[in-house]
Amino acid sequence: MTITAVPVIKNGCLMVRGKVVLTGVPDNVVVTPSSSGSAFVGATSTSPSSHHVFNLGTLEDYRFMCLFIAKIWWMIPRVGRSASEIPMETQMLLLEAEEESALELLEEEGETSGSKFYVLVLPVLDGAFRTTLQGTKANELHFCCESGDPNVQTSQALEGVFVNSGDNPFELLKDSIKLLAKHKGTFSHLDNKKSPAHIDWFGWCTWDAFYTDVTPNGIKDGLQSFKEGGISPKYLIIDDGWQETENEFKKEGDPFIEGTQFATRLTDIKENSKFKISESDGSTTNLKELIYQIKENYGLKYVYMWHALTGYWGGVQPASEALKKYNPKLQYPVQSPGNVGNITDIAMDSLEKYGVGVVDPEKAFDFYNDMHSYLASSGVDGVKVDVQNLIETLGAGHGGRVSIAKQYHEALDDSIEKNFTDNNLICCMCHNSDSIFSSKKSATARASEDFMPNEPTFQTLHIATVSFNSLLLGEVVVPDWDMFHSNHSTAEFHGAARAIGGCPVYVSDKPGNHDFEILKKLVLHDGSILRARYAGRPTRDCLFVDPVMDGKSLLKIWNLNKITGVVGVFNCQGAGTWPMKQAPESTQNTAPISGRFSPLDVEYLEDIAGETWTEDCAVYAFNSGTLSRVPKNRAVRVSLGMLECEIFTISPIKMLNEEIQFAPIGLINMYNSGGAVEDCTFGETVTIKARGRGLFGAYSSKKPRFCKVEKKDEEFTYSSESGLLTVDLQSDSSFKEIEIIY
């Protein structure tokens, strides 16, 4: 019997690679084969509608991980074993399956001896319709298909759900997103986008430092305090608080009504009076002069400004003379059943009541272009565009949610390309699939809800969320794991995660409130960071466990540098609970938790190891400062208390000759030590190209005779017990050549 990878319906079952995935598949469900063993699963209805919910069949006894929109703006992960645990608004479903051995030998606990494979079930955009998954108490897996416009109807959704399978979950996601991008033509894979330049530099955002009370003097105070501490940001995000707005629902002297703040609307594309300062000599300092001053005085390379996709939270003020040319109209958002079926949001509740001033989609490019060209003429280098998912609720009368999202995103992309040279756009609050699958050019997006410094139960959720969300987002954009505070009880936890996340590194410290010891582990002397190559994601054995609430699992996040791998291990248990999930008290484990990691937790390690790899690795533990030689398939035990973490740099040990084996580690006082190794070549000697200043470490099976840095002899230390070789790099040059001579 030939087993095909292409999903098929046979005897009322959806089969993938000969394995039954869904049972009881209704007759109206259809499968349309696509390319490379994938297929679209869809359904038909007897009557047209703008909102359908189709039953795909019953899903039981599969370990799964899904990503769903818990609150209208953001995704979070969930794991489980049957469809009843799959929430509304699920945008990705990954199943762990097992190919049964021909011998069908039973192992302990009823497991078969077959090898694992993975099934991706991905709801996508189908024309003017957006689809999501949801489960029922009877373990039926449904898909919802909606346009967001009562006048945009269909009686079929034939390409609503994409199904593919593979042996490697990370390759499966990458290949699937590339296939979909080519087939749909509505978005692009990250490999085909230009990443903005700021992501490789240390940054500062004004949000948590000032919130909307940001001022030019506050910005200068913050930059000065960084400068005095010896670590200056190279990019600045001037967040919410610089724009000209008005709120007709908030009258001076009246008591504050919670929610009215979100009804504030934009009245002009230029800066507000806080950024137009009258000097004592009668002159005026404006945004342009401020940006010139701070770039000159503090060495900033990039300044970004914040705005919402619709201008501001409440859109634009229709009565504004400055904005009338964009033909704005007041519109009242309509949330989908999925939005209101999960966690409602006060901002959306308020906007449903007060309305949003919506720029005519046909005028969206003019709106963005006028704003961005003004900002660019003031020295601004890019923008952070927030509150993006709001647009999904405004599709009525505009061809639906997918149509209006496409128009706005195309207009935004075109304006960014015209006005900012390096695709300098950060997308935010944009996790709906309308945005993800309309992302043709935008290359960076926030990966989770905000870092919330005053919410102790949110810290572990943040790290788990960004790593799981990066599975999907990381194929379309560079995930931005958000700012954090360097002087905070969880700064080490957050800083370590950012270091290995392949993401931008930036903080939102208040002026004078910094921990430079934390920052020194993240930022090089020239203001650059050691950013890993990919989006940080959970290791394969962590994909289907709950690292926040099962009381026993550590979260492991893997990544690759150019020459080394890295695994961060985090104890996220006991400090918080997932939204929409009740926690049995027995699972709230605040005691230390033990787990294991292996060099092979790093995917694609063989790709950087080379032909002379001994199949052992040098493993450097950052916090303990220990170096070990570990066979690639050996599991190493690690134990961590609540909110503790450890970072392991993993460097394949290679043969220089029959007597000498060597592996570079990197800057051992930086969280992502291996990010400092640009290249390492073996000849008669070992030659390393390294970045940054500080203590550089390597594994050597034998003590060298000499060590040279930039052709000059340099003192070094060597431990014959561990094989740790260290040399201090002190010159100001960004790149240094190290030569090890035996």
XYZ file of C-alpha atoms in Angstrom:
742
model
C 0.000 0.000 0.000
C 1.357 3.430 -0.952
C 1.077 6.072 1.770
C 0.880 9.584 0.386
C 1.752 12.724 2.300
C -1.048 14.674 0.619
C -4.042 15.001 2.967
C -7.060 13.025 1.724
C -10.557 12.188 2.941
C -11.121 8.443 3.088
C -14.057 6.640 4.685
C -15.128 9.805 6.478
C -11.634 10.454 7.873
C -9.040 13.083 7.062
C -5.810 11.156 6.530
C -2.279 12.583 6.526
C 0.623 10.241 5.730
C -1.684 7.301 6.328
C -2.606 8.536 9.794
C -6.185 9.394 10.758
C -6.210 13.019 11.908
C -9.955 13.757 11.899
C -12.871 11.341 12.105
C -16.497 11.956 11.224
C -15.628 14.414 8.458
C -18.920 15.814 7.055
C -19.801 15.393 3.369
C -19.549 19.138 2.679
C -15.826 19.183 3.529
C -13.536 19.110 0.500
C -9.790 18.689 0.035
C -7.927 20.436 -2.776
C -4.337 19.203 -3.264
C -1.704 21.936 -3.441
C 2.050 21.663 -3.978
C 4.744 19.631 -2.179
C 2.370 17.272 -0.385
C 0.152 20.009 1.057
C -3.545 20.659 0.549
C -6.327 23.105 1.279
C -9.268 21.887 3.313
C -12.511 23.764 2.829
C -16.262 23.397 2.929
C -19.447 24.367 1.129
C -22.789 25.637 2.368
C -26.282 25.575 0.923
C -26.725 29.316 1.483
C -24.463 32.376 1.224
C -23.449 34.316 4.327
C -20.788 36.727 5.540
C -20.069 34.408 8.483
C -19.876 30.616 8.353
C -18.798 28.034 10.918
C -17.980 24.667 9.301
C -17.380 21.368 11.087
C -14.205 19.629 9.872
C -14.552 16.490 11.976
C -13.474 15.134 15.364
C -9.952 15.620 16.712
C -8.910 13.497 19.696
C -5.764 12.067 21.295
C -3.225 14.272 19.533
C -0.738 16.394 21.406
C -1.169 19.862 19.964
C 0.077 23.417 20.297
C -2.019 26.278 18.999
C -1.731 30.055 18.776
C -4.934 32.036 19.250
C -6.064 35.639 19.616
C -6.940 35.820 23.313
C -7.647 39.549 23.190
C -8.241 41.331 19.882
C -4.654 42.590 19.620
C -2.481 39.618 20.626
C -1.932 35.873 20.244
C -0.960 33.519 23.056
C -0.177 29.775 22.950
C -2.069 26.810 24.334
C -1.285 23.106 24.444
C -3.681 20.174 24.799
C -4.772 16.787 23.477
C -8.194 17.233 21.873
C -10.322 19.763 20.002
C -12.307 20.768 23.097
C -9.199 22.598 24.313
C -8.784 24.662 21.112
C -10.130 28.198 21.696
C -11.962 30.461 19.298
C -9.729 32.662 17.137
C -7.054 29.970 16.757
C -4.711 31.013 13.939
C -2.259 28.101 13.963
C -2.542 24.471 15.029
C 0.425 22.105 15.170
C -0.155 18.400 15.846
C 2.389 15.815 16.913
C 1.719 12.526 15.148
C 3.456 9.187 15.135
C 4.075 6.971 12.135
C 3.356 3.486 13.291
C 6.116 0.952 12.850
C 5.404 -2.001 10.571
C 6.123 -4.208 13.581
C 3.686 -2.209 15.725
C 5.710 -2.987 18.834
C 4.101 -1.458 21.880
C 6.261 0.504 24.283
C 5.444 1.624 27.797
C 2.284 3.672 28.319
C 0.821 2.377 25.090
C 3.156 4.321 22.817
C 4.181 2.820 19.512
C 7.722 2.535 18.251
C 7.058 4.754 15.235
C 8.876 8.010 14.528
C 7.247 11.388 15.102
C 6.027 13.716 12.396
C 4.074 16.944 12.542
C 0.865 18.166 10.959
C 0.318 21.887 10.455
C -3.298 23.052 10.254
C -3.207 26.717 9.300
C -6.337 28.827 8.749
C -5.563 31.464 6.131
C -7.198 34.145 3.994
C -9.548 32.903 1.280
C -10.283 35.826 -1.030
C -12.223 38.407 0.971
C -12.643 35.994 3.901
C -10.485 35.301 6.946
C -10.611 31.914 8.654
C -9.876 30.682 12.183
C -10.167 27.377 14.037
C -12.152 26.549 17.159
C -13.072 23.412 19.069
C -16.286 22.221 20.675
C -17.018 20.293 23.870
C -17.690 17.248 21.667
C -14.106 17.496 20.303
C -15.243 18.673 16.904
C -12.786 20.936 15.106
C -14.567 23.800 13.379
C -13.319 26.535 11.129
C -14.902 29.952 11.087
C -14.966 31.905 7.823
C -15.941 35.600 7.971
C -15.744 38.723 5.828
C -16.600 41.391 8.412
C -19.042 43.013 5.973
C -22.681 41.840 5.856
C -22.758 42.561 2.121
C -19.733 40.372 1.327
C -21.060 36.830 1.299
C -20.109 33.382 0.043
C -21.454 29.851 0.116
C -18.046 28.157 0.022
C -14.572 28.446 1.463
C -12.464 26.023 -0.557
C -9.052 27.400 0.440
C -9.810 28.320 4.027
C -7.454 25.927 5.837
C -3.971 24.897 4.718
C -2.723 21.455 5.814
C 0.842 20.211 5.489
C 3.097 17.687 7.235
C 6.792 17.149 7.843
C 9.400 15.490 10.032
C 10.885 18.757 11.318
C 8.364 21.235 12.786
C 10.553 24.264 12.044
C 11.157 23.257 8.434
C 7.452 22.466 8.133
C 6.483 25.983 9.161
C 9.093 27.634 6.966
C 8.220 25.569 3.888
C 4.488 26.044 4.436
C 4.702 29.823 4.777
C 6.834 29.990 1.619
C 4.341 27.813 -0.285
C 1.442 29.960 0.910
C 3.201 33.226 0.074
C 3.778 32.019 -3.468
C 0.275 30.589 -3.880
C -1.723 33.436 -2.315
C 0.437 36.367 -3.397
C -0.888 38.539 -0.570
C 2.218 38.463 1.662
C 5.925 37.635 1.611
C 8.199 35.352 3.591
C 10.797 37.138 5.719
C 13.587 35.833 3.457
C 12.201 38.071 0.701
C 12.015 41.251 2.795
C 14.499 43.930 3.775
C 14.954 44.062 7.543
C 15.226 47.538 9.075
C 18.695 48.593 10.222
C 17.755 49.450 13.817
C 17.338 45.825 14.877
C 21.098 45.310 15.317
C 21.525 48.275 17.685
C 20.564 48.990 21.285
C 17.482 51.187 21.665
C 15.384 53.191 24.103
C 11.605 53.694 23.962
C 9.874 56.494 25.828
C 6.665 54.606 26.642
C 7.169 53.156 30.137
C 9.523 56.014 30.985
C 6.903 58.752 30.471
C 3.752 57.219 28.934
C 1.887 60.042 27.135
C 3.639 62.695 29.248
C 6.761 62.501 27.050
C 8.493 65.853 26.486
C 11.678 67.031 24.750
C 13.342 67.696 28.111
C 12.404 64.251 29.370
C 13.907 62.694 26.250
C 17.135 64.674 26.724
C 17.296 63.722 30.408
C 16.963 60.061 29.537
C 19.609 60.133 26.830
C 21.969 62.056 29.112
C 21.610 59.476 31.895
C 22.460 56.658 29.469
C 25.479 58.634 28.245
C 26.749 59.179 31.779
C 26.494 55.442 32.432
C 28.621 54.640 29.398
C 25.979 52.876 27.287
C 24.041 55.059 24.839
C 21.097 53.912 22.713
C 21.601 54.082 18.965
C 17.889 54.241 18.214
C 15.059 56.015 19.965
C 11.319 55.402 19.728
C 9.309 58.503 20.675
C 6.114 56.720 21.606
C 2.556 57.986 22.126
C 2.311 61.567 23.387
C 3.878 63.698 20.621
C 0.818 64.116 18.363
C -1.832 66.826 18.094
C -5.059 65.241 19.374
C -8.359 66.111 20.987
C -10.936 64.249 23.042
C -14.441 65.682 22.897
C -15.605 63.229 25.580
C -13.144 64.458 28.224
C -14.037 67.938 29.474
C -11.758 69.909 31.771
C -13.025 69.764 35.353
C -15.241 66.732 34.747
C -14.465 63.466 36.582
C -12.475 60.987 34.515
C -14.536 58.229 32.882
C -12.515 55.065 32.238
C -12.439 54.270 28.527
C -12.853 57.807 27.218
C -9.082 58.075 26.740
C -9.349 55.678 23.791
C -11.796 58.018 22.038
C -9.019 60.574 21.559
C -8.596 61.469 17.871
C -5.852 62.954 15.730
C -6.331 66.552 14.590
C -3.076 67.187 12.704
C -0.150 65.229 11.281
C 2.391 67.548 12.966
C 3.761 67.541 16.513
C 1.815 69.013 19.424
C 2.661 72.085 21.499
C 4.910 70.127 23.887
C 7.358 69.742 21.017
C 7.137 73.425 19.973
C 9.029 75.187 22.719
C 9.347 78.978 22.855
C 12.861 79.942 23.912
C 13.786 83.046 25.955
C 15.232 84.746 22.875
C 11.900 84.533 21.077
C 12.830 81.567 18.881
C 10.942 78.267 18.784
C 12.367 74.766 19.034
C 10.354 72.232 17.055
C 10.544 68.491 16.371
C 13.129 68.928 13.625
C 15.487 70.883 15.859
C 15.000 68.437 18.741
C 15.948 65.477 16.551
C 18.976 67.271 15.176
C 20.131 68.101 18.715
C 19.747 64.621 20.155
C 21.415 62.963 17.177
C 24.343 65.369 17.442
C 24.699 65.215 21.229
C 23.930 61.564 21.948
C 25.070 59.631 18.892
C 21.629 58.384 17.849
C 21.512 56.694 14.452
C 17.725 56.338 14.166
C 14.694 58.117 15.615
C 11.263 56.516 15.205
C 7.886 58.125 15.932
C 4.740 56.331 17.083
C 1.338 56.521 15.453
C -1.708 54.279 15.162
C -2.712 52.624 11.883
C -5.820 54.823 11.904
C -3.829 57.866 13.057
C -4.644 57.614 16.753
C -6.630 55.245 19.010
C -9.908 56.902 18.047
C -8.769 57.512 14.483
C -8.774 61.041 13.083
C -11.101 63.897 13.938
C -13.552 64.192 11.014
C -14.100 67.890 11.785
C -10.383 68.724 11.646
C -9.601 71.252 8.885
C -6.097 69.832 8.522
C -7.398 66.301 7.911
C -10.576 66.880 5.875
C -8.777 66.154 2.610
C -8.527 62.490 3.620
C -12.336 62.248 3.633
C -12.612 60.815 7.174
C -15.931 59.473 8.411
C -17.070 58.392 11.844
C -17.568 54.642 11.986
C -18.506 52.330 14.849
C -16.399 49.149 15.154
C -18.099 45.762 14.978
C -16.171 42.961 16.670
C -16.326 39.406 15.430
C -17.950 36.642 17.529
C -14.449 35.316 18.161
C -13.304 38.599 19.694
C -16.189 38.840 22.124
C -16.071 35.077 22.765
C -12.593 35.291 24.285
C -11.333 38.266 26.339
C -13.009 41.601 25.726
C -10.866 44.721 25.742
C -11.745 48.076 27.297
C -10.312 49.966 24.326
C -12.621 48.163 21.903
C -15.610 48.460 24.221
C -15.002 52.212 24.332
C -14.505 52.615 20.592
C -17.718 50.699 19.890
C -19.445 53.364 21.988
C -17.604 56.505 20.829
C -16.678 55.561 17.264
C -13.507 55.834 15.173
C -12.692 58.532 12.649
C -11.696 56.442 9.618
C -9.645 57.845 6.753
C -11.111 56.851 3.379
C -9.112 53.743 2.360
C -8.645 55.358 -1.061
C -6.925 58.250 0.723
C -4.833 56.130 3.106
C -1.627 56.514 1.087
C -2.040 60.294 0.952
C -2.582 60.351 4.722
C 0.510 58.260 5.478
C 2.643 59.942 2.840
C 1.849 63.432 4.114
C 2.606 62.435 7.707
C 5.738 60.431 6.887
C 7.183 62.988 4.485
C 6.751 65.648 7.175
C 8.428 63.417 9.758
C 11.238 62.515 7.355
C 11.822 66.224 6.654
C 12.181 66.648 10.425
C 14.943 64.041 10.607
C 12.774 61.083 11.602
C 14.060 57.735 10.281
C 11.039 55.457 10.730
C 7.748 54.806 12.493
C 6.177 52.389 14.931
C 2.606 51.809 13.751
C 0.339 50.569 16.535
C -3.288 49.531 17.161
C -3.329 47.729 13.812
C -5.952 45.083 14.521
C -8.559 47.814 15.025
C -8.962 47.857 11.256
C -10.525 44.374 11.283
C -13.607 45.817 13.007
C -14.087 48.547 10.381
C -14.589 46.444 7.238
C -18.324 47.046 6.825
C -18.897 49.181 3.751
C -15.299 48.718 2.596
C -15.469 45.194 1.166
C -14.788 43.496 4.495
C -11.957 43.147 6.981
C -9.489 41.497 4.606
C -10.082 44.115 1.927
C -9.638 47.140 4.190
C -6.574 45.596 5.855
C -5.009 45.016 2.451
C -5.660 48.616 1.381
C -4.237 50.114 4.550
C -1.172 47.846 4.624
C -0.349 48.492 0.981
C -0.680 52.241 1.546
C 1.526 52.031 4.637
C 4.178 49.922 2.877
C 4.256 52.297 -0.099
C 4.657 55.339 2.137
C 7.434 53.699 4.172
C 9.263 52.775 0.973
C 8.951 56.317 -0.369
C 9.899 58.215 2.790
C 12.260 56.034 4.815
C 15.300 54.420 3.227
C 15.656 51.214 5.243
C 12.114 49.776 5.488
C 12.060 51.372 8.947
C 8.675 50.207 10.183
C 7.753 48.466 13.445
C 4.254 46.956 13.392
C 2.378 46.555 16.663
C -0.923 45.094 17.915
C -1.106 43.313 14.573
C -1.488 39.600 15.316
C -4.625 38.868 13.354
C -4.144 36.817 10.220
C -5.555 39.706 8.157
C -2.329 41.567 8.989
C 0.050 38.594 8.955
C -1.081 37.415 5.526
C -1.188 40.970 4.126
C 2.425 41.671 5.116
C 4.237 42.096 1.814
C 7.051 44.430 2.890
C 6.872 45.134 6.635
C 9.644 43.125 8.270
C 9.417 43.724 12.040
C 6.458 43.288 14.376
C 5.875 43.036 18.095
C 5.536 39.434 19.232
C 3.378 39.817 22.343
C 1.421 42.060 24.636
C 3.415 44.836 26.282
C 6.077 44.279 28.902
C 4.238 45.439 32.018
C 6.698 46.421 34.748
C 4.037 46.668 37.453
C 2.433 43.272 36.804
C 4.524 40.559 38.534
C 2.322 37.726 37.218
C 2.876 38.733 33.575
C 6.654 38.329 33.394
C 6.875 34.579 32.768
C 3.896 34.685 30.394
C 5.724 37.286 28.341
C 8.781 35.091 27.737
C 6.721 32.000 26.949
C 4.399 33.951 24.636
C 7.082 35.622 22.533
C 8.933 32.340 21.969
C 5.835 30.366 20.943
C 4.397 33.206 18.831
C 7.725 33.433 17.012
C 7.028 30.017 15.476
C 4.515 31.654 13.136
C 5.488 35.321 13.221
C 9.168 34.558 12.711
C 8.510 33.264 9.201
C 6.921 36.568 8.140
C 8.712 39.217 10.232
C 11.569 39.651 12.696
C 9.639 39.249 15.972
C 10.122 42.169 18.363
C 10.028 40.843 21.947
C 9.308 44.346 23.289
C 11.177 46.681 25.593
C 11.885 45.909 29.249
C 13.362 47.722 32.261
C 17.055 47.167 32.961
C 16.484 48.091 36.623
C 13.721 45.638 37.506
C 13.379 42.496 39.600
C 13.036 40.436 36.394
C 15.619 42.314 34.310
C 18.009 39.341 34.174
C 15.170 37.071 33.031
C 14.029 39.468 30.307
C 17.516 40.499 29.259
C 18.665 36.908 28.806
C 15.598 36.165 26.672
C 16.129 39.206 24.451
C 19.782 38.237 23.995
C 18.911 34.897 22.402
C 15.596 35.895 20.803
C 17.049 37.082 17.500
C 15.074 40.241 18.233
C 15.803 43.929 18.790
C 17.116 44.816 22.266
C 15.714 47.976 23.793
C 14.597 49.258 27.164
C 12.103 51.786 28.472
C 13.967 52.898 31.583
C 13.057 56.121 33.315
C 15.874 58.683 33.234
C 18.533 57.780 35.792
C 16.928 54.437 36.585
C 19.223 51.935 34.859
C 21.196 48.825 35.710
C 24.296 49.146 33.557
C 25.588 45.753 34.707
C 22.616 44.158 32.949
C 23.057 46.355 29.878
C 26.762 45.497 29.604
C 25.747 41.861 29.071
C 23.622 42.908 26.082
C 25.285 45.879 24.412
C 28.776 46.215 22.893
C 30.909 49.334 23.346
C 29.811 50.695 19.947
C 26.099 50.357 20.790
C 25.501 47.268 18.666
C 24.063 43.994 19.988
C 24.911 40.327 19.459
C 21.664 39.399 17.701
C 21.234 35.717 16.871
C 20.340 34.617 13.333
C 16.737 33.460 13.727
C 13.681 34.079 15.837
C 14.118 32.361 19.193
C 11.669 29.457 19.445
C 10.944 26.629 21.886
C 13.054 23.520 21.418
C 11.346 20.578 19.767
C 10.685 18.779 23.071
C 9.056 21.930 24.520
C 6.549 22.512 21.721
C 3.730 20.531 23.293
C 4.239 21.236 27.011
C 3.003 24.138 29.113
C 6.053 25.923 30.554
C 3.894 28.281 32.622
C 1.277 26.112 34.335
C 2.059 22.390 34.223
C 4.226 22.691 37.338
C 7.090 20.603 35.966
C 8.376 21.814 32.584
C 11.207 24.241 31.926
C 11.076 26.407 28.807
C 14.027 25.947 26.464
C 14.575 28.432 23.635
C 17.099 27.681 20.870
C 18.900 29.799 18.328
C 21.950 29.867 16.082
C 24.781 32.319 15.663
C 27.206 32.178 12.740
C 29.556 29.659 14.391
C 27.777 28.586 17.592
C 24.383 27.525 18.885
C 22.641 28.769 22.005
C 19.944 27.395 24.314
C 18.309 29.513 26.993
C 16.560 27.607 29.782
C 13.890 29.478 31.764
C 11.773 28.505 34.748
C 8.439 30.164 33.944
C 6.437 28.074 36.422
C 4.681 29.327 39.532
C 4.661 33.080 38.836
C 1.578 33.519 36.649
C -1.334 31.847 34.871
C -2.534 31.938 31.274
C -5.630 34.000 30.486
C -8.751 31.885 29.932
C -7.230 28.922 31.763
C -7.938 27.821 35.309
C -4.930 26.639 37.277
C -5.245 23.782 39.763
C -3.357 24.871 42.872
C -1.233 21.757 42.635
C 0.371 23.050 39.422
C 1.555 26.346 40.922
C 5.026 25.072 41.671
C 7.334 27.734 43.107
C 10.065 25.238 44.015
C 13.140 24.678 41.810
C 12.452 22.575 38.716
C 14.871 20.202 37.024
C 15.083 19.387 33.361
C 17.545 18.416 30.662
C 19.058 19.964 27.614
C 21.247 18.578 24.864
C 23.446 20.163 22.173
C 21.013 18.692 19.650
C 18.277 20.912 21.068
C 19.820 23.439 18.678
C 18.263 22.811 15.280
C 20.652 22.899 12.278
C 23.725 22.537 14.513
C 25.241 20.214 11.916
C 25.029 23.007 9.339
C 27.564 25.117 11.241
C 29.664 22.235 12.577
C 31.597 21.424 9.384
C 33.382 18.293 8.232
C 36.003 18.151 11.004
C 33.440 18.067 13.824
C 34.282 15.537 16.512
C 30.519 15.288 17.354
C 31.322 16.691 20.794
C 30.472 20.250 21.808
C 31.968 22.806 24.124
C 29.112 23.983 26.349
C 29.560 27.218 28.286
C 27.035 28.020 31.030
C 26.780 31.797 31.342
C 25.623 32.223 34.943
C 27.786 29.509 36.471
C 30.759 30.377 34.251
C 31.550 26.715 33.630
C 32.792 25.020 30.466
C 32.063 21.347 29.728
C 32.737 18.972 26.884
C 29.481 17.235 25.969
C 28.736 14.625 23.239
C 26.105 15.987 20.854
C 23.396 13.540 21.919
C 24.144 13.635 25.674
C 21.482 15.142 27.941
C 22.713 17.508 30.644
C 20.714 18.139 33.800
C 19.772 21.696 34.780
C 17.828 22.913 37.838
C 16.362 26.408 38.164
C 14.289 28.258 40.738
C 11.246 30.354 39.839
C 12.141 33.221 37.471
C 15.678 31.878 37.087
C 17.382 31.159 33.794
C 20.625 29.881 32.333
C 22.127 30.378 28.888
C 24.241 27.664 27.304
C 26.521 28.550 24.401
C 27.084 25.408 22.335
C 30.107 25.299 20.048
C 30.945 22.218 17.938
C 34.470 21.004 18.732
C 36.552 20.563 15.577
C 39.861 18.929 14.765
C 42.802 21.208 14.035
C 45.013 18.141 13.738
C 45.286 14.713 15.324
C 46.405 16.222 18.617
C 44.423 19.444 18.925
C 40.696 20.097 19.088
C 39.191 23.557 19.336
C 35.874 25.424 19.637
C 35.333 29.203 19.988
C 32.852 30.336 22.673
C 32.841 34.125 22.308
C 32.574 37.020 24.760
C 31.888 35.085 27.936
C 30.548 38.090 29.868
C 27.780 38.640 27.304
C 24.523 36.692 27.512
C 24.782 35.542 23.899
C 28.518 34.888 24.057
C 28.696 33.102 20.703
C 27.186 36.027 18.846
C 30.625 37.655 19.051
C 32.227 34.986 16.819
C 32.022 36.112 13.206
C 34.270 33.423 11.739
C 36.694 30.703 12.782
C 39.105 29.043 10.318
C 41.565 26.205 10.807
C 44.938 26.072 9.061
C 48.349 25.787 10.651
C 46.798 27.956 13.365
C 43.267 28.842 14.468
C 42.137 32.263 13.239
C 39.040 33.877 14.744
C 37.233 37.017 13.657
C 35.530 38.443 16.739
C 33.282 41.392 17.584
C 33.388 43.668 20.579
C 35.482 44.168 23.692
C 35.844 41.984 26.754
C 36.928 38.518 27.829
C 36.902 36.127 24.862
C 36.694 32.426 25.651
C 37.305 29.220 23.707
C 37.707 25.498 24.310
C 41.140 24.080 23.513
C 42.225 20.481 24.147
C 45.810 21.702 24.504
C 47.449 24.854 25.863
C 48.575 27.130 23.003
C 52.103 28.494 22.767
C 50.993 31.977 21.718
C 47.891 34.057 21.265
C 47.872 37.095 18.981
C 45.247 39.842 18.732
C 45.531 42.097 15.692
C 48.978 40.523 14.958
C 50.299 41.431 18.437
C 51.125 38.934 21.189
C 48.488 38.944 23.906
C 48.496 37.333 27.334
C 45.989 34.536 27.857
C 44.825 32.144 30.559
C 44.282 28.413 30.152
C 42.673 25.771 32.368
C 43.933 22.283 31.651
C 41.029 20.898 33.686
C 38.197 22.388 31.611
C 40.088 23.424 28.477
C 38.915 27.034 28.875
C 41.183 29.464 27.065
C 40.571 33.200 27.626
C 42.054 36.367 26.164
C 41.062 39.949 26.971
C 40.041 42.019 23.930
C 40.453 45.694 24.735
C 40.942 47.667 21.512
C 38.196 50.004 20.296
C 37.923 48.401 16.853
C 34.563 46.720 16.227
C 36.159 43.598 14.710
C 39.326 41.870 15.876
C 41.438 39.031 14.531
C 42.555 36.480 17.106
C 45.215 33.922 16.188
C 45.819 30.828 18.332
C 49.255 29.268 17.763
C 50.231 25.810 19.037
